[in-house]
PDB file of C-alpha atoms and ligand atoms in Angstrom:
ATOM      1  CA  UNK A   1     114.568 121.215  82.051  1.00 40.00           C
ATOM      2  CA  UNK A   2     110.791 121.330  82.124  1.00 42.00           C
ATOM      3  CA  UNK A   3     109.063 124.554  81.188  1.00 41.00           C
ATOM      4  CA  UNK A   4     106.561 125.125  83.965  1.00 41.00           C
ATOM      5  CA  UNK A   5     104.731 127.760  81.948  1.00 40.00           C
ATOM      6  CA  UNK A   6     103.053 125.267  79.620  1.00 37.00           C
ATOM      7  CA  UNK A   7      99.359 126.103  79.648  1.00 38.00           C
ATOM      8  CA  UNK A   8      97.427 124.281  82.321  1.00 79.00           C
ATOM      9  CA  UNK A   9      98.924 122.789  85.440  1.00 90.00           C
ATOM     10  CA  UNK A  10      98.266 119.248  84.185  1.00 95.00           C
ATOM     11  CA  UNK A  11     100.279 119.826  81.041  1.00 93.00           C
ATOM     12  CA  UNK A  12     104.019 119.269  80.982  1.00 93.00           C
ATOM     13  CA  UNK A  13     106.080 120.744  78.191  1.00 91.00           C
ATOM     14  CA  UNK A  14     108.825 118.205  77.560  1.00 93.00           C
ATOM     15  CA  UNK A  15     110.791 119.493  74.580  1.00 89.00           C
ATOM     16  CA  UNK A  16     113.846 120.017  76.792  1.00 90.00           C
ATOM     17  CA  UNK A  17     113.568 116.613  78.398  1.00 92.00           C
ATOM     18  CA  UNK A  18     116.260 114.245  77.127  1.00 92.00           C
ATOM     19  CA  UNK A  19     115.014 111.247  75.157  1.00 91.00           C
ATOM     20  CA  UNK A  20     118.097 109.308  76.206  1.00 93.00           C
ATOM     21  CA  UNK A  21     116.603 106.180  77.801  1.00 93.00           C
ATOM     22  CA  UNK A  22     117.086 106.317  81.546  1.00 93.00           C
ATOM     23  CA  UNK A  23     116.882 110.108  81.808  1.00 95.00           C
ATOM     24  CA  UNK A  24     114.673 111.064  84.715  1.00 96.00           C
ATOM     25  CA  UNK A  25     113.132 114.236  86.013  1.00 96.00           C
ATOM     26  CA  UNK A  26     111.219 114.868  89.224  1.00 97.00           C
ATOM     27  CA  UNK A  27     108.440 117.430  89.258  1.00 95.00           C
ATOM     28  CA  UNK A  28     106.246 118.726  92.072  1.00 96.00           C
ATOM     29  CA  UNK A  29     103.187 120.497  90.803  1.00 94.00           C
ATOM     30  CA  UNK A  30      99.878 121.786  92.166  1.00 94.00           C
ATOM     31  CA  UNK A  31      96.752 121.669  90.043  1.00 94.00           C
ATOM     32  CA  UNK A  32      93.057 122.365  90.548  1.00 93.00           C
ATOM     33  CA  UNK A  33      90.223 120.052  89.599  1.00 93.00           C
ATOM     34  CA  UNK A  34      88.632 121.688  86.519  1.00 92.00           C
ATOM     35  CA  UNK A  35      85.221 120.213  87.356  1.00 93.00           C
ATOM     36  CA  UNK A  36      83.623 117.854  89.862  1.00 95.00           C
ATOM     37  CA  UNK A  37      85.357 114.494  89.627  1.00 96.00           C
ATOM     38  CA  UNK A  38      83.235 111.726  91.085  1.00 96.00           C
ATOM     39  CA  UNK A  39      79.566 111.471  91.868  1.00 90.00           C
ATOM     40  CA  UNK A  40      77.021 112.855  94.261  1.00 87.00           C
ATOM     41  CA  UNK A  41      78.007 110.863  97.349  1.00 92.00           C
ATOM     42  CA  UNK A  42      81.745 111.377  96.997  1.00 96.00           C
ATOM     43  CA  UNK A  43      83.876 113.538  94.762  1.00 97.00           C
ATOM     44  CA  UNK A  44      86.801 115.843  94.386  1.00 96.00           C
ATOM     45  CA  UNK A  45      84.922 119.120  93.951  1.00 95.00           C
ATOM     46  CA  UNK A  46      85.653 121.611  91.177  1.00 93.00           C
ATOM     47  CA  UNK A  47      88.564 123.808  92.231  1.00 92.00           C
ATOM     48  CA  UNK A  48      89.854 121.221  94.713  1.00 94.00           C
ATOM     49  CA  UNK A  49      93.634 121.272  95.154  1.00 94.00           C
ATOM     50  CA  UNK A  50      95.601 118.346  93.732  1.00 95.00           C
ATOM     51  CA  UNK A  51      99.224 118.048  94.829  1.00 97.00           C
ATOM     52  CA  UNK A  52     101.150 116.114  92.202  1.00 97.00           C
ATOM     53  CA  UNK A  53     104.468 114.378  92.792  1.00 98.00           C
ATOM     54  CA  UNK A  54     105.764 113.182  89.438  1.00 97.00           C
ATOM     55  CA  UNK A  55     108.723 111.286  88.062  1.00 98.00           C
ATOM     56  CA  UNK A  56     109.340 111.298  84.320  1.00 97.00           C
ATOM     57  CA  UNK A  57     111.568 108.662  82.807  1.00 97.00           C
ATOM     58  CA  UNK A  58     112.609 108.448  79.169  1.00 96.00           C
ATOM     59  CA  UNK A  59     112.143 104.933  77.840  1.00 94.00           C
ATOM     60  CA  UNK A  60     112.639 103.725  74.288  1.00 89.00           C
ATOM     61  CA  UNK A  61     109.280 104.667  72.799  1.00 92.00           C
ATOM     62  CA  UNK A  62     108.186 107.478  75.046  1.00 95.00           C
ATOM     63  CA  UNK A  63     108.081 108.998  78.484  1.00 96.00           C
ATOM     64  CA  UNK A  64     106.927 106.982  81.448  1.00 97.00           C
ATOM     65  CA  UNK A  65     105.226 109.118  84.086  1.00 98.00           C
ATOM     66  CA  UNK A  66     104.878 107.727  87.588  1.00 98.00           C
ATOM     67  CA  UNK A  67     103.177 109.823  90.207  1.00 98.00           C
ATOM     68  CA  UNK A  68     101.016 110.383  93.215  1.00 98.00           C
ATOM     69  CA  UNK A  69      98.130 112.802  93.560  1.00 98.00           C
ATOM     70  CA  UNK A  70      97.024 114.069  96.966  1.00 98.00           C
ATOM     71  CA  UNK A  71      93.669 115.742  97.346  1.00 97.00           C
ATOM     72  CA  UNK A  72      90.758 116.093  99.762  1.00 98.00           C
ATOM     73  CA  UNK A  73      87.488 114.414  98.862  1.00 97.00           C
ATOM     74  CA  UNK A  74      84.064 115.678  99.860  1.00 97.00           C
ATOM     75  CA  UNK A  75      81.567 112.997 100.632  1.00 96.00           C
ATOM     76  CA  UNK A  76      78.341 112.115 102.329  1.00 97.00           C
ATOM     77  CA  UNK A  77      78.064 108.947 104.395  1.00 96.00           C
ATOM     78  CA  UNK A  78      75.930 106.338 102.637  1.00 95.00           C
ATOM     79  CA  UNK A  79      74.584 105.126 105.996  1.00 95.00           C
ATOM     80  CA  UNK A  80      74.069 108.200 108.159  1.00 96.00           C
ATOM     81  CA  UNK A  81      74.141 110.941 105.476  1.00 94.00           C
ATOM     82  CA  UNK A  82      76.656 113.031 107.442  1.00 96.00           C
ATOM     83  CA  UNK A  83      78.897 115.159 105.173  1.00 96.00           C
ATOM     84  CA  UNK A  84      82.635 114.605 105.576  1.00 96.00           C
ATOM     85  CA  UNK A  85      85.964 115.571 104.061  1.00 96.00           C
ATOM     86  CA  UNK A  86      88.746 113.046 103.658  1.00 96.00           C
ATOM     87  CA  UNK A  87      92.317 113.371 102.408  1.00 97.00           C
ATOM     88  CA  UNK A  88      93.352 110.716  99.942  1.00 97.00           C
ATOM     89  CA  UNK A  89      96.377 109.799  97.883  1.00 98.00           C
ATOM     90  CA  UNK A  90      96.267 107.868  94.628  1.00 98.00           C
ATOM     91  CA  UNK A  91      99.124 106.573  92.510  1.00 98.00           C
ATOM     92  CA  UNK A  92      99.290 106.294  88.741  1.00 98.00           C
ATOM     93  CA  UNK A  93     101.664 105.351  85.968  1.00 98.00           C
ATOM     94  CA  UNK A  94     101.258 106.116  82.281  1.00 97.00           C
ATOM     95  CA  UNK A  95     103.445 105.759  79.227  1.00 96.00           C
ATOM     96  CA  UNK A  96     103.231 108.686  76.802  1.00 96.00           C
ATOM     97  CA  UNK A  97     104.407 107.467  73.404  1.00 95.00           C
ATOM     98  CA  UNK A  98     106.428 109.874  71.260  1.00 93.00           C
ATOM     99  CA  UNK A  99     104.828 111.301  68.148  1.00 86.00           C
ATOM    100  CA  UNK A 100     105.655 109.234  65.125  1.00 84.00           C
ATOM    101  CA  UNK A 101     106.213 106.081  67.163  1.00 84.00           C
ATOM    102  CA  UNK A 102     103.880 103.260  66.232  1.00 78.00           C
ATOM    103  CA  UNK A 103     101.999 101.742  69.144  1.00 72.00           C
ATOM    104  CA  UNK A 104     100.234  98.400  69.412  1.00 72.00           C
ATOM    105  CA  UNK A 105      97.182 100.058  70.879  1.00 74.00           C
ATOM    106  CA  UNK A 106      95.788 103.158  69.186  1.00 75.00           C
ATOM    107  CA  UNK A 107      94.322 104.305  72.502  1.00 82.00           C
ATOM    108  CA  UNK A 108      97.724 104.905  74.074  1.00 89.00           C
ATOM    109  CA  UNK A 109      98.531 108.260  75.604  1.00 93.00           C
ATOM    110  CA  UNK A 110     100.738 110.370  73.389  1.00 93.00           C
ATOM    111  CA  UNK A 111     103.233 113.161  73.647  1.00 94.00           C
ATOM    112  CA  UNK A 112     101.487 115.772  71.486  1.00 92.00           C
ATOM    113  CA  UNK A 113     103.399 118.852  70.289  1.00 92.00           C
ATOM    114  CA  UNK A 114     105.996 118.149  73.015  1.00 92.00           C
ATOM    115  CA  UNK A 115     103.272 118.256  75.657  1.00 94.00           C
ATOM    116  CA  UNK A 116     102.143 115.554  78.070  1.00 95.00           C
ATOM    117  CA  UNK A 117      98.592 116.112  79.289  1.00 95.00           C
ATOM    118  CA  UNK A 118      98.174 114.431  82.656  1.00 96.00           C
ATOM    119  CA  UNK A 119      94.587 115.495  83.263  1.00 95.00           C
ATOM    120  CA  UNK A 120      92.849 112.309  82.016  1.00 95.00           C
ATOM    121  CA  UNK A 121      95.358 110.133  83.848  1.00 97.00           C
ATOM    122  CA  UNK A 122      94.987 111.965  87.152  1.00 97.00           C
ATOM    123  CA  UNK A 123      91.213 112.150  86.793  1.00 96.00           C
ATOM    124  CA  UNK A 124      90.908 108.411  86.168  1.00 97.00           C
ATOM    125  CA  UNK A 125      93.225 107.600  89.081  1.00 98.00           C
ATOM    126  CA  UNK A 126      91.110 109.674  91.465  1.00 97.00           C
ATOM    127  CA  UNK A 127      87.663 108.683  90.158  1.00 97.00           C
ATOM    128  CA  UNK A 128      88.402 104.954  89.926  1.00 96.00           C
ATOM    129  CA  UNK A 129      89.633 104.983  93.521  1.00 95.00           C
ATOM    130  CA  UNK A 130      86.394 106.436  94.908  1.00 96.00           C
ATOM    131  CA  UNK A 131      84.350 104.057  97.073  1.00 92.00           C
ATOM    132  CA  UNK A 132      80.892 103.103  95.781  1.00 90.00           C
ATOM    133  CA  UNK A 133      79.353 103.528  99.210  1.00 92.00           C
ATOM    134  CA  UNK A 134      81.415 106.072 101.172  1.00 95.00           C
ATOM    135  CA  UNK A 135      81.165 105.887 104.942  1.00 96.00           C
ATOM    136  CA  UNK A 136      81.927 108.603 107.513  1.00 95.00           C
ATOM    137  CA  UNK A 137      83.810 105.911 109.394  1.00 93.00           C
ATOM    138  CA  UNK A 138      84.206 102.206 108.875  1.00 92.00           C
ATOM    139  CA  UNK A 139      81.875 101.257 111.720  1.00 95.00           C
ATOM    140  CA  UNK A 140      79.209 103.868 111.085  1.00 96.00           C
ATOM    141  CA  UNK A 141      76.059 102.758 112.914  1.00 96.00           C
ATOM    142  CA  UNK A 142      73.761 104.469 110.410  1.00 96.00           C
ATOM    143  CA  UNK A 143      70.305 105.833 111.097  1.00 96.00           C
ATOM    144  CA  UNK A 144      67.414 104.437 113.098  1.00 95.00           C
ATOM    145  CA  UNK A 145      65.040 102.768 110.651  1.00 93.00           C
ATOM    146  CA  UNK A 146      62.091 103.957 112.751  1.00 93.00           C
ATOM    147  CA  UNK A 147      62.778 107.641 113.165  1.00 95.00           C
ATOM    148  CA  UNK A 148      66.022 108.522 111.347  1.00 94.00           C
ATOM    149  CA  UNK A 149      68.020 109.346 114.493  1.00 95.00           C
ATOM    150  CA  UNK A 150      71.794 109.185 113.998  1.00 96.00           C
ATOM    151  CA  UNK A 151      72.838 106.063 115.907  1.00 96.00           C
ATOM    152  CA  UNK A 152      76.470 107.235 116.052  1.00 95.00           C
ATOM    153  CA  UNK A 153      75.338 110.111 118.261  1.00 95.00           C
ATOM    154  CA  UNK A 154      72.816 108.031 120.209  1.00 94.00           C
ATOM    155  CA  UNK A 155      74.325 104.560 120.668  1.00 91.00           C
ATOM    156  CA  UNK A 156      71.644 103.611 123.220  1.00 93.00           C
ATOM    157  CA  UNK A 157      68.810 104.752 120.999  1.00 94.00           C
ATOM    158  CA  UNK A 158      65.775 102.515 121.217  1.00 91.00           C
ATOM    159  CA  UNK A 159      62.044 102.794 120.734  1.00 90.00           C
ATOM    160  CA  UNK A 160      61.056 100.154 123.261  1.00 79.00           C
ATOM    161  CA  UNK A 161      57.263  99.880 123.122  1.00 62.00           C
ATOM    162  CA  UNK A 162      57.010 102.038 120.016  1.00 53.00           C
ATOM    163  CA  UNK A 163      58.690  99.273 118.039  1.00 49.00           C
ATOM    164  CA  UNK A 164      55.606  97.186 118.768  1.00 53.00           C
ATOM    165  CA  UNK A 165      53.390  99.712 117.008  1.00 52.00           C
ATOM    166  CA  UNK A 166      53.928  97.841 113.758  1.00 55.00           C
ATOM    167  CA  UNK A 167      52.408  94.704 115.265  1.00 55.00           C
ATOM    168  CA  UNK A 168      49.576  96.696 116.807  1.00 54.00           C
ATOM    169  CA  UNK A 169      48.680  97.883 113.321  1.00 53.00           C
ATOM    170  CA  UNK A 170      48.751  94.339 112.019  1.00 53.00           C
ATOM    171  CA  UNK A 171      46.448  93.065 114.760  1.00 50.00           C
ATOM    172  CA  UNK A 172      43.942  95.757 113.814  1.00 51.00           C
ATOM    173  CA  UNK A 173      44.012  94.506 110.276  1.00 52.00           C
ATOM    174  CA  UNK A 174      43.562  90.824 111.013  1.00 50.00           C
ATOM    175  CA  UNK A 175      40.108  91.096 112.722  1.00 50.00           C
ATOM    176  CA  UNK A 176      38.745  93.207 109.876  1.00 48.00           C
ATOM    177  CA  UNK A 177      39.649  90.383 107.484  1.00 48.00           C
ATOM    178  CA  UNK A 178      38.124  87.683 109.656  1.00 47.00           C
ATOM    179  CA  UNK A 179      34.973  89.758 110.013  1.00 43.00           C
ATOM    180  CA  UNK A 180      34.059  89.392 106.326  1.00 44.00           C
TER     181      UNK A 180
HETATM  182 ZN1   ZN B 201      77.997 107.535 108.736  1.00 54.71          ZN
HETATM  183 ZN1   ZN B 202      64.584 105.837 116.311  1.00 54.71          ZN
END
């Protein structure tokens, strides 16, 4: 019922899809991220595989698309800077209003020339789900503030006397002030 040859894996050609309210169609589809989605610390990189599991349902004014997108994010831990990859799944739902149907909001998604373009919907679902401060693991111990050692790899890391070097520097400074 759905022509899978519509240009672009995010685009669904729906001219054969019944507009009878209640009609449903399930579609599994793979797509590739056309560009980096996200930001420096965490993103779905360009070319990353997105596995889409979609259900289309005809409703009165359009086609309601409900779906999940599975992909693997590339990130860098905000605490210890270690690169990591992490599978994720996001869900989304979007109503695509038929051409010619008035909509309350002019910003609604539309069926255009019998095509539904899922790219903005999938992109937003993935990008809005990204953490602001990605961590390699929830309890990441981060880096030593003194020397940058990874405290996940060296849980007993300590500088002992070296930590006192800061105070040694301060005591040098105090006499020079009092000497004026
Ligand atoms: Zn970390
Ligand atoms: Zn250290």
